PDB file of C-alpha atoms in Angstrom:
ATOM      1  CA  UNK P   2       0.000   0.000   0.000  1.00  0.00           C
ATOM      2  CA  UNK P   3       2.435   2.270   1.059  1.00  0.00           C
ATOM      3  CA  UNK P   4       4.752   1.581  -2.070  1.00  0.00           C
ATOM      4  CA  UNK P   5       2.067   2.132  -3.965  1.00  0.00           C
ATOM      5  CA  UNK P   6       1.271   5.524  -2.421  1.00  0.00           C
ATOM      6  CA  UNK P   7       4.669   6.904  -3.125  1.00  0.00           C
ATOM      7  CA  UNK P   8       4.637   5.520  -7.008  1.00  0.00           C
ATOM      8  CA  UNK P   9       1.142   7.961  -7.432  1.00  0.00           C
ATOM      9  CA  UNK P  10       2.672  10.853  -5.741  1.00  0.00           C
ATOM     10  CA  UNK P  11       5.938  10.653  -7.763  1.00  0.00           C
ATOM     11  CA  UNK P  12       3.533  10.169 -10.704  1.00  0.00           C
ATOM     12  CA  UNK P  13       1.766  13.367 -10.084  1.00  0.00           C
ATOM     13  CA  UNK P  14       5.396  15.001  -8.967  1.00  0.00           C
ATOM     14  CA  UNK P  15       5.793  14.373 -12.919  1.00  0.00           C
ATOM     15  CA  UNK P  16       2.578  15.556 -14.168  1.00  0.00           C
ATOM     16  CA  UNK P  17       2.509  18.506 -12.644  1.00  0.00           C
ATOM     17  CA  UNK P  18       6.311  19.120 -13.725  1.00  0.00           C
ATOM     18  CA  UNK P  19       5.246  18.349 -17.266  1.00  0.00           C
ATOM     19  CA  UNK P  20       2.528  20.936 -17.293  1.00  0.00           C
ATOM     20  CA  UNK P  21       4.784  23.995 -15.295  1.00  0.00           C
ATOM     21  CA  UNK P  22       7.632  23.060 -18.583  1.00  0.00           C
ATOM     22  CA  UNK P  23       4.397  23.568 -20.926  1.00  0.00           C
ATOM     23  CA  UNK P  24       3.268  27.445 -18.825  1.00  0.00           C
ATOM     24  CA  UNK P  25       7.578  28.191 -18.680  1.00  0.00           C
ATOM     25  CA  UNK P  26       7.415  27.204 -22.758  1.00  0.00           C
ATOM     26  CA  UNK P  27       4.828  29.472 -23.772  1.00  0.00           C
ATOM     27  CA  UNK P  28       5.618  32.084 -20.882  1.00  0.00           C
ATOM     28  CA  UNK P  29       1.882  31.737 -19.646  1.00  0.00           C
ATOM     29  CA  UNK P  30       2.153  33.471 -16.545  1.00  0.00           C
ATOM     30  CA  UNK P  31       4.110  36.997 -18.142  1.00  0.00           C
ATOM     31  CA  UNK P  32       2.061  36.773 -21.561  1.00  0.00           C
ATOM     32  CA  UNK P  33      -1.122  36.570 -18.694  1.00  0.00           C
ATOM     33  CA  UNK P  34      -0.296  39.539 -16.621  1.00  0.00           C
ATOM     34  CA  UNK P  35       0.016  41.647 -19.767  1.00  0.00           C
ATOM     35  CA  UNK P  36      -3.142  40.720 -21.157  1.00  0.00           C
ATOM     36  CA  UNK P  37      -4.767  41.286 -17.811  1.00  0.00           C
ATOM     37  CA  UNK P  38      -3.221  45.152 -17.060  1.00  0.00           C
ATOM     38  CA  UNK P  39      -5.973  47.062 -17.604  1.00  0.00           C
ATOM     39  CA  UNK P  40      -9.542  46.564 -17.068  1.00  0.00           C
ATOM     40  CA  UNK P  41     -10.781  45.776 -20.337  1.00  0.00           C
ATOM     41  CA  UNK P  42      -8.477  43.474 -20.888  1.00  0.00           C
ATOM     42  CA  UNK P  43      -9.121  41.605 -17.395  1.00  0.00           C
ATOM     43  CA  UNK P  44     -12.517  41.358 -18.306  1.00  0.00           C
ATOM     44  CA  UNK P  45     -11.824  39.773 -21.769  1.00  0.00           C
ATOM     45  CA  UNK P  46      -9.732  37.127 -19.564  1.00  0.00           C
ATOM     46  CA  UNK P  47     -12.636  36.203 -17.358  1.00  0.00           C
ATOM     47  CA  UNK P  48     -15.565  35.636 -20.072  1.00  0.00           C
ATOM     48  CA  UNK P  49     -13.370  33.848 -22.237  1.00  0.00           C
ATOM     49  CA  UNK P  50     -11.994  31.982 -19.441  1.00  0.00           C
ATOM     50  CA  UNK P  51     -15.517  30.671 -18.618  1.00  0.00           C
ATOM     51  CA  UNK P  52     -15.944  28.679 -21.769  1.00  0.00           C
ATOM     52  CA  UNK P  53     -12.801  26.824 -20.373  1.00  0.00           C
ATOM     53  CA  UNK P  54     -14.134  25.597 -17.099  1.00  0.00           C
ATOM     54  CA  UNK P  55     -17.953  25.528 -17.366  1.00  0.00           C
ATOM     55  CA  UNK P  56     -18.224  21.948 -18.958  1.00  0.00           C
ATOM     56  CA  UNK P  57     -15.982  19.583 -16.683  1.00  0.00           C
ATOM     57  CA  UNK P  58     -18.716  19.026 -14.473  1.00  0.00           C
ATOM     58  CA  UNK P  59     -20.640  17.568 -17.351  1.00  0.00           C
ATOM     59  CA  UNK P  60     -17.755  15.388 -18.480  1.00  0.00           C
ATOM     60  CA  UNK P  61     -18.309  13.798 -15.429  1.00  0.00           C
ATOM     61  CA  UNK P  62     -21.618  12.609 -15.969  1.00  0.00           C
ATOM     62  CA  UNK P  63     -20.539  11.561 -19.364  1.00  0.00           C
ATOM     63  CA  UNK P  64     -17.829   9.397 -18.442  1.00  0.00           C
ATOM     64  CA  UNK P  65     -19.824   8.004 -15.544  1.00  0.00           C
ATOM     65  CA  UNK P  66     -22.471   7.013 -17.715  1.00  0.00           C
ATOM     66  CA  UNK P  67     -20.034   4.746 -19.486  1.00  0.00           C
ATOM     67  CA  UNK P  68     -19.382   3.362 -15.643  1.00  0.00           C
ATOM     68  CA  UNK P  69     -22.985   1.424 -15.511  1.00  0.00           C
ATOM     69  CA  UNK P  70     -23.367   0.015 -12.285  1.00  0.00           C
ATOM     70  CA  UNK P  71     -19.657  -0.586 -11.005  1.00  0.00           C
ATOM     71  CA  UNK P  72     -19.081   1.942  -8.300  1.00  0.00           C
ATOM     72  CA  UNK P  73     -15.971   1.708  -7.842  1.00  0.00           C
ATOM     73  CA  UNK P  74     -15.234   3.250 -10.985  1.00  0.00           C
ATOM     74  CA  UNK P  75     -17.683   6.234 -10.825  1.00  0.00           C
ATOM     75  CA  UNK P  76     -16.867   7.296  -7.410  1.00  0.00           C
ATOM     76  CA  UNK P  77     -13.894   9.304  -7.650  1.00  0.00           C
ATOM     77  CA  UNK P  78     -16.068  11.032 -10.349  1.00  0.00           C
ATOM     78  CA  UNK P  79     -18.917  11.235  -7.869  1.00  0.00           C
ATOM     79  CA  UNK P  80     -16.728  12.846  -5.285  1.00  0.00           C
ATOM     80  CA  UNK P  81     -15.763  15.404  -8.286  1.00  0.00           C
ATOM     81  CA  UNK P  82     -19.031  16.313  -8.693  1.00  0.00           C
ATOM     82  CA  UNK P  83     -19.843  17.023  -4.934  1.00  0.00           C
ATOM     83  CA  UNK P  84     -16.696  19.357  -4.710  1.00  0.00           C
ATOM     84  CA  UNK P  85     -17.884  21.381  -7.939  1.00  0.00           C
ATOM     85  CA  UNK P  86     -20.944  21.655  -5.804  1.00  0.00           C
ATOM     86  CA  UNK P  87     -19.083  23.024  -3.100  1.00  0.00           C
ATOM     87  CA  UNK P  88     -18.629  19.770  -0.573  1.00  0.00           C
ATOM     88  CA  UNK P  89     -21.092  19.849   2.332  1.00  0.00           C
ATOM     89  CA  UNK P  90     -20.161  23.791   2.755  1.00  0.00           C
ATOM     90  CA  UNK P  91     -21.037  25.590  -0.936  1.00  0.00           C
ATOM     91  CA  UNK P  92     -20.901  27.863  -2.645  1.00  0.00           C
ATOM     92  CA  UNK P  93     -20.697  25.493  -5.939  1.00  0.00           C
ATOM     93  CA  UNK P  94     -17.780  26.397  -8.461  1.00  0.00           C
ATOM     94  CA  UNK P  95     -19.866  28.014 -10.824  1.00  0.00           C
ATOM     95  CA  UNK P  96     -21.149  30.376  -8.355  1.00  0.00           C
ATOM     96  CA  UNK P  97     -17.774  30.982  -7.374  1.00  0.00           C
ATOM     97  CA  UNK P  98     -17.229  32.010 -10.794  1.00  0.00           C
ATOM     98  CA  UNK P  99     -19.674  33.951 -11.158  1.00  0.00           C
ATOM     99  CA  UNK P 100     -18.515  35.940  -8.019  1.00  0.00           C
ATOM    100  CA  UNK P 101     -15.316  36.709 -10.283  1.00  0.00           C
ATOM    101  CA  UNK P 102     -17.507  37.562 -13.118  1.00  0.00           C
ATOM    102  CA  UNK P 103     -19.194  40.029 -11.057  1.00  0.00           C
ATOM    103  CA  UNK P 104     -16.155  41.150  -9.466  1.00  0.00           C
ATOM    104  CA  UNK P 105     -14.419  42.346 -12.764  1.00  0.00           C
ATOM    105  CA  UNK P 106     -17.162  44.208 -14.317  1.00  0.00           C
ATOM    106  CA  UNK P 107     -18.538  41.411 -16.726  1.00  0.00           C
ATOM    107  CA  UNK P 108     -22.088  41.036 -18.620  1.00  0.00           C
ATOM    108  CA  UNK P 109     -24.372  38.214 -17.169  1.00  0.00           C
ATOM    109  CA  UNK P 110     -23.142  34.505 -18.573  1.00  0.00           C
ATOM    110  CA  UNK P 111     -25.800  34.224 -20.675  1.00  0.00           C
ATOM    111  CA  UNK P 112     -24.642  36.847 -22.999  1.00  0.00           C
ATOM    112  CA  UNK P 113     -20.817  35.272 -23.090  1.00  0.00           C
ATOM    113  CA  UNK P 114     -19.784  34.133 -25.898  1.00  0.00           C
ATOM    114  CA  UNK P 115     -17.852  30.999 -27.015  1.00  0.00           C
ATOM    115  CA  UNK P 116     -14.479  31.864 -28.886  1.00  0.00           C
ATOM    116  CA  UNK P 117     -13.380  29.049 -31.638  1.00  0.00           C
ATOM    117  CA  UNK P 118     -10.786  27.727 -29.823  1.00  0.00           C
ATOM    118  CA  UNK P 119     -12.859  27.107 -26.547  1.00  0.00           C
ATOM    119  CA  UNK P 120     -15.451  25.491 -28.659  1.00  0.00           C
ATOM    120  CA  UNK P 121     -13.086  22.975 -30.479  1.00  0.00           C
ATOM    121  CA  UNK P 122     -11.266  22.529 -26.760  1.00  0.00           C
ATOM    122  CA  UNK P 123     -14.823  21.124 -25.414  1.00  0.00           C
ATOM    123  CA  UNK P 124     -15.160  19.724 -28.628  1.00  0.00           C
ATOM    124  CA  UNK P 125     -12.082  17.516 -28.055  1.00  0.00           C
ATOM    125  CA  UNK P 126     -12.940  16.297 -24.059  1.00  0.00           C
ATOM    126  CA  UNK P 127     -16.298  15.560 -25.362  1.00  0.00           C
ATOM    127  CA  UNK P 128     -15.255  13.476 -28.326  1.00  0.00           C
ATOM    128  CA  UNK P 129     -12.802  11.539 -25.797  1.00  0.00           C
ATOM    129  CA  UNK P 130     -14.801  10.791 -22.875  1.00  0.00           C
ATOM    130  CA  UNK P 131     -17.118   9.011 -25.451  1.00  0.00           C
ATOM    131  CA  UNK P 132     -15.396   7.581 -27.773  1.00  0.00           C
ATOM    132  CA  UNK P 133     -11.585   6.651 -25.835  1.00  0.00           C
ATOM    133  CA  UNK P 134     -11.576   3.565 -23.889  1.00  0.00           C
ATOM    134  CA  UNK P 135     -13.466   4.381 -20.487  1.00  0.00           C
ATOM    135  CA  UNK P 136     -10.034   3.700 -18.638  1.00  0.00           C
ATOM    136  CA  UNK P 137      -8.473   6.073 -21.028  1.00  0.00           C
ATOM    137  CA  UNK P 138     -11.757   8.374 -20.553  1.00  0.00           C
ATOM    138  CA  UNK P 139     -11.089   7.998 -16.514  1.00  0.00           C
ATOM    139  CA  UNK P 140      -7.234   8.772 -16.499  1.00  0.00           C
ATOM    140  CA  UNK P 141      -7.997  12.096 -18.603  1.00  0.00           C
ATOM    141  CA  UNK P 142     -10.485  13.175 -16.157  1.00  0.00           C
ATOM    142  CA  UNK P 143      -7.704  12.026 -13.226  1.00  0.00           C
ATOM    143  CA  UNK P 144      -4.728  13.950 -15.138  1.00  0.00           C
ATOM    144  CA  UNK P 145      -7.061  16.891 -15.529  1.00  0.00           C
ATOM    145  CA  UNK P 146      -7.503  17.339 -11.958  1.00  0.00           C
ATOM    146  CA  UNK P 147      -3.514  17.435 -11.320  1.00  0.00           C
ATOM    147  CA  UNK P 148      -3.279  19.852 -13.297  1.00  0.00           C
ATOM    148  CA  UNK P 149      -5.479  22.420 -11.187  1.00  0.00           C
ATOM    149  CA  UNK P 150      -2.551  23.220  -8.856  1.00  0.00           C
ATOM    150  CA  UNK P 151       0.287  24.191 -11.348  1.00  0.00           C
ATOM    151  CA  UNK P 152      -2.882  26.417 -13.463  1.00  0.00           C
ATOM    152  CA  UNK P 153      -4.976  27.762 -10.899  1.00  0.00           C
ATOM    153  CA  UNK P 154      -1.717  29.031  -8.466  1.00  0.00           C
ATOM    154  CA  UNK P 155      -0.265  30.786 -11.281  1.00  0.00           C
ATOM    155  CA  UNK P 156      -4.229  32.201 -11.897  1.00  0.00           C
ATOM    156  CA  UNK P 157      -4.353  33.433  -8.226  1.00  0.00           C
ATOM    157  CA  UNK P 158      -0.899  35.753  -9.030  1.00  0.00           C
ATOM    158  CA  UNK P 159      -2.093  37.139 -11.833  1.00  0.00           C
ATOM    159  CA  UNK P 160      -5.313  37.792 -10.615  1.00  0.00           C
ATOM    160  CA  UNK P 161      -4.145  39.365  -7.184  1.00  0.00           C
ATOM    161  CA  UNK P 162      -1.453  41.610  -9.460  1.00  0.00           C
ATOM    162  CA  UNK P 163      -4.520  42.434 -11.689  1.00  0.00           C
ATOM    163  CA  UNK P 164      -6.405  43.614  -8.421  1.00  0.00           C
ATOM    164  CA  UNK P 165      -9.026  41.901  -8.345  1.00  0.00           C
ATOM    165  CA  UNK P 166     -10.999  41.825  -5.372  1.00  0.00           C
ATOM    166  CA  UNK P 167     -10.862  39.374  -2.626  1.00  0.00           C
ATOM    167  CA  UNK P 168     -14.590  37.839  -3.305  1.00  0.00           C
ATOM    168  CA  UNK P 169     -13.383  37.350  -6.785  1.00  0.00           C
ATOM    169  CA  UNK P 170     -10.137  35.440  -5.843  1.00  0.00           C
ATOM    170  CA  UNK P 171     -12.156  32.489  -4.194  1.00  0.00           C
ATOM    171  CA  UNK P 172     -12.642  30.557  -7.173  1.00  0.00           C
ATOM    172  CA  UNK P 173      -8.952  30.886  -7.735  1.00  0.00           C
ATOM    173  CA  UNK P 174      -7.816  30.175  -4.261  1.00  0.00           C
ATOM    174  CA  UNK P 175     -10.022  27.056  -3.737  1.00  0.00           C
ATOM    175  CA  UNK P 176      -8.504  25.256  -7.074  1.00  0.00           C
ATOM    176  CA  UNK P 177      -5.134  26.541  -6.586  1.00  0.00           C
ATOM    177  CA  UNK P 178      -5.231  23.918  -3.278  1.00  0.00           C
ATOM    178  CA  UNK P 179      -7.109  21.283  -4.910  1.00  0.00           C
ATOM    179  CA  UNK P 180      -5.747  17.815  -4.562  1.00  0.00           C
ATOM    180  CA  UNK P 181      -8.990  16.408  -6.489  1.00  0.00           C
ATOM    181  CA  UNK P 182      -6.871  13.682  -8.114  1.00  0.00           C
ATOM    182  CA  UNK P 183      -7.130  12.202  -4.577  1.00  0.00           C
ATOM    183  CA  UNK P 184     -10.462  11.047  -5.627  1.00  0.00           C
ATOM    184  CA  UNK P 185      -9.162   9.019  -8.286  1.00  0.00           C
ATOM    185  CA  UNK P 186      -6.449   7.223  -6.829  1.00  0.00           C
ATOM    186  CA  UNK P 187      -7.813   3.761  -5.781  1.00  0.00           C
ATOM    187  CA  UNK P 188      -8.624   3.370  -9.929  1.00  0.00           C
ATOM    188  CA  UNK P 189      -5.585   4.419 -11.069  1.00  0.00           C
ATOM    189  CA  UNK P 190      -3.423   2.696  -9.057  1.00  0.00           C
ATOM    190  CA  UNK P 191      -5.703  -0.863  -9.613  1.00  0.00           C
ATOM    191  CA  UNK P 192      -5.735   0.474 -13.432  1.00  0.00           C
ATOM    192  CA  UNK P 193      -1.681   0.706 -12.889  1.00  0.00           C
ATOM    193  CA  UNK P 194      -1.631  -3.262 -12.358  1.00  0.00           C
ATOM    194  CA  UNK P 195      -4.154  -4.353 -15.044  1.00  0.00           C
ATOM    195  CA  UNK P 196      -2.952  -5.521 -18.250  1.00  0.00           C
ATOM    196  CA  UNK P 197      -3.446  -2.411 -20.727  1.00  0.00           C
ATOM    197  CA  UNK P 198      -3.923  -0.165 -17.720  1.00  0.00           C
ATOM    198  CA  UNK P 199      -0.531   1.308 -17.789  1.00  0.00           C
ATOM    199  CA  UNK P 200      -0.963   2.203 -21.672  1.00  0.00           C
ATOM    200  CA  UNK P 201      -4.239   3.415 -21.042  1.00  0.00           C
ATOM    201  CA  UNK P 202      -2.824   5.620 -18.644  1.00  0.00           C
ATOM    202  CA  UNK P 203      -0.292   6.869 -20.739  1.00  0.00           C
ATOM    203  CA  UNK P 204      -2.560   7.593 -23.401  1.00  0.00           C
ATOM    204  CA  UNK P 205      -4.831   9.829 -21.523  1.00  0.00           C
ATOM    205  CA  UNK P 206      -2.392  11.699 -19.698  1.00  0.00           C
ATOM    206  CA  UNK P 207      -0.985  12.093 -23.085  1.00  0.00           C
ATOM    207  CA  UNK P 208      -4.382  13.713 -24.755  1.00  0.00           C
ATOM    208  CA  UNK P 209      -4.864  15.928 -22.013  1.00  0.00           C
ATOM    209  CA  UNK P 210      -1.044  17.445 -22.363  1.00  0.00           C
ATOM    210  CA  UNK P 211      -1.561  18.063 -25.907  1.00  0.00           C
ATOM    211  CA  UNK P 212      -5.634  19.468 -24.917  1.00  0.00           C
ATOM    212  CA  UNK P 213      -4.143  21.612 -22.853  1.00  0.00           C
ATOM    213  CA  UNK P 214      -1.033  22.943 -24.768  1.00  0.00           C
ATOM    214  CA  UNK P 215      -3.359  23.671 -27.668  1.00  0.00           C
ATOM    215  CA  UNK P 216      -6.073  25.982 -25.372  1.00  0.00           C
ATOM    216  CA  UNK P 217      -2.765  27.738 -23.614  1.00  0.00           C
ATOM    217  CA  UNK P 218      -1.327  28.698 -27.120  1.00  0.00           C
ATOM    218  CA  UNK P 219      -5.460  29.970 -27.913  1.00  0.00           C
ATOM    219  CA  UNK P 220      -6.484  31.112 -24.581  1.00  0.00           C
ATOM    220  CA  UNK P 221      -2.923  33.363 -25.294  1.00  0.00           C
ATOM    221  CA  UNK P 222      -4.057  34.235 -29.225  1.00  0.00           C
ATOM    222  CA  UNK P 223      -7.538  35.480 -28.137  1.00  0.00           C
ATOM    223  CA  UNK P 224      -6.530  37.587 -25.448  1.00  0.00           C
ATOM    224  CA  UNK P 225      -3.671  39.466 -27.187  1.00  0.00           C
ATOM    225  CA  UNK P 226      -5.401  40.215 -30.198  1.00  0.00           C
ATOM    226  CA  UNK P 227      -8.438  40.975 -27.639  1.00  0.00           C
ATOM    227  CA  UNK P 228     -10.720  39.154 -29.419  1.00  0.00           C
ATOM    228  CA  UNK P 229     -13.308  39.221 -27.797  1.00  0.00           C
ATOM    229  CA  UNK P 230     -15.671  38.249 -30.473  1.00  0.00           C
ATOM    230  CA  UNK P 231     -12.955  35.390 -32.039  1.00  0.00           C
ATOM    231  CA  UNK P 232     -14.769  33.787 -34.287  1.00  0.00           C
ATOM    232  CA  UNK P 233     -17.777  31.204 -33.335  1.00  0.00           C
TER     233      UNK P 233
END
């Protein structure tokens, strides 16, 4: 048990080094703070931003439809689900979103609109999560939520040196010390010792690298050419 404690937590030591060498790359973090100098420009950040994080909760429910009765794959997705609703405290995610939508200045979310490259990024999780294997389907989701430390701490510095008020920071704050993979854990390690599991592993982790290097580089594109209305 123990050993195989310390092989997830070196595994997620390398994840989450993977994904800080993909911000360094494409100087995320500097390109970021520019974009988010002025008030306009912070604004841009947070309704495109939205289109980013609004649909993992329904990911979820697709890839634990694909669980059918076995619990003890669905769980850890489950447990996802009651943290995006805030755990047994609230507020839910969303509304802590919306709490930074208000806080910068933003129109309503129903007015938002969807930039191209947010629309092919759901696109892309919604085309895996149905059509990958559902072990592949379950590691994405599990890689996915390492990566909220790396993203959402460098999000809480370039929010608090864009100014934005402390009720608008909680969304930030709560993600930036999420250890959600947690939840996932007991599958991926028993995945870790099936025969495929290892590959299937790989080969989700691998999708959500390349996912996620692809909405940096357009998240980055639409915000410096402030493009608000980038093409839908």
């Amino acid at each position: 048990m123990i050993e195989t404690t310390n092989k997830l937590t070196e595994l997620v030591k390398v994840i989450i080094a993977e994904e800080e060498a993909i911000l360094d790359q494409l100087d995320v973090e500097l390109r970021l703070c520019k974009a988010t100098a002025n008030a306009e420009g912070l604004k841009q950040f947070a309704e495109v931003f939205y289109f980013i994080r609004y649909d993992f909760p329904r990911l979820n429910f697709v890839v634990g439809e694909r669980c059918g009765t076995n619990e003890f794959l669905w769980a850890g997705l489950a447990k996802n689900l009651i943290e995006e609703l805030g755990g047994k405290n609230g507020p839910s995610h969303n509304q802590l979103y919306r709490d930074f939508l208000s806080s910068v200045g933003t129109k309503s979310e129903e007015l938002l609109k969807e930039p191209l490259f947010a629309q092919q990024f759901n696109a892309n999780w919604e085309n895996f999560c149905r059509t990958a294997s559902l072990e592949e389907a379950l590691c994405a989701i599990a890689v996915y939520e390492i990566f909220d430390q790396p993203d959402y701490q460098l999000f809480l510095r370039v929010m608090q040196e864009a100014g934005v008020p402390e009720y608008g920071l909680r969304f930030f704050r709560v993600h930036a010390a999420a250890e959600h993979f947690e939840m996932f854990e007991d599958v991926v390690a028993w995945l870790q010792e099936q025969e495929g599991g290892k590959e299937a592993f790989a080969k989700g982790k691998d999708f959500v690298v390349q996912t996620q290097r692809k909405m940096w580089n357009g998240l980055m594109e639409c915000l410096e050419k402030q493009c608000l209305t980038c093409p839908v």
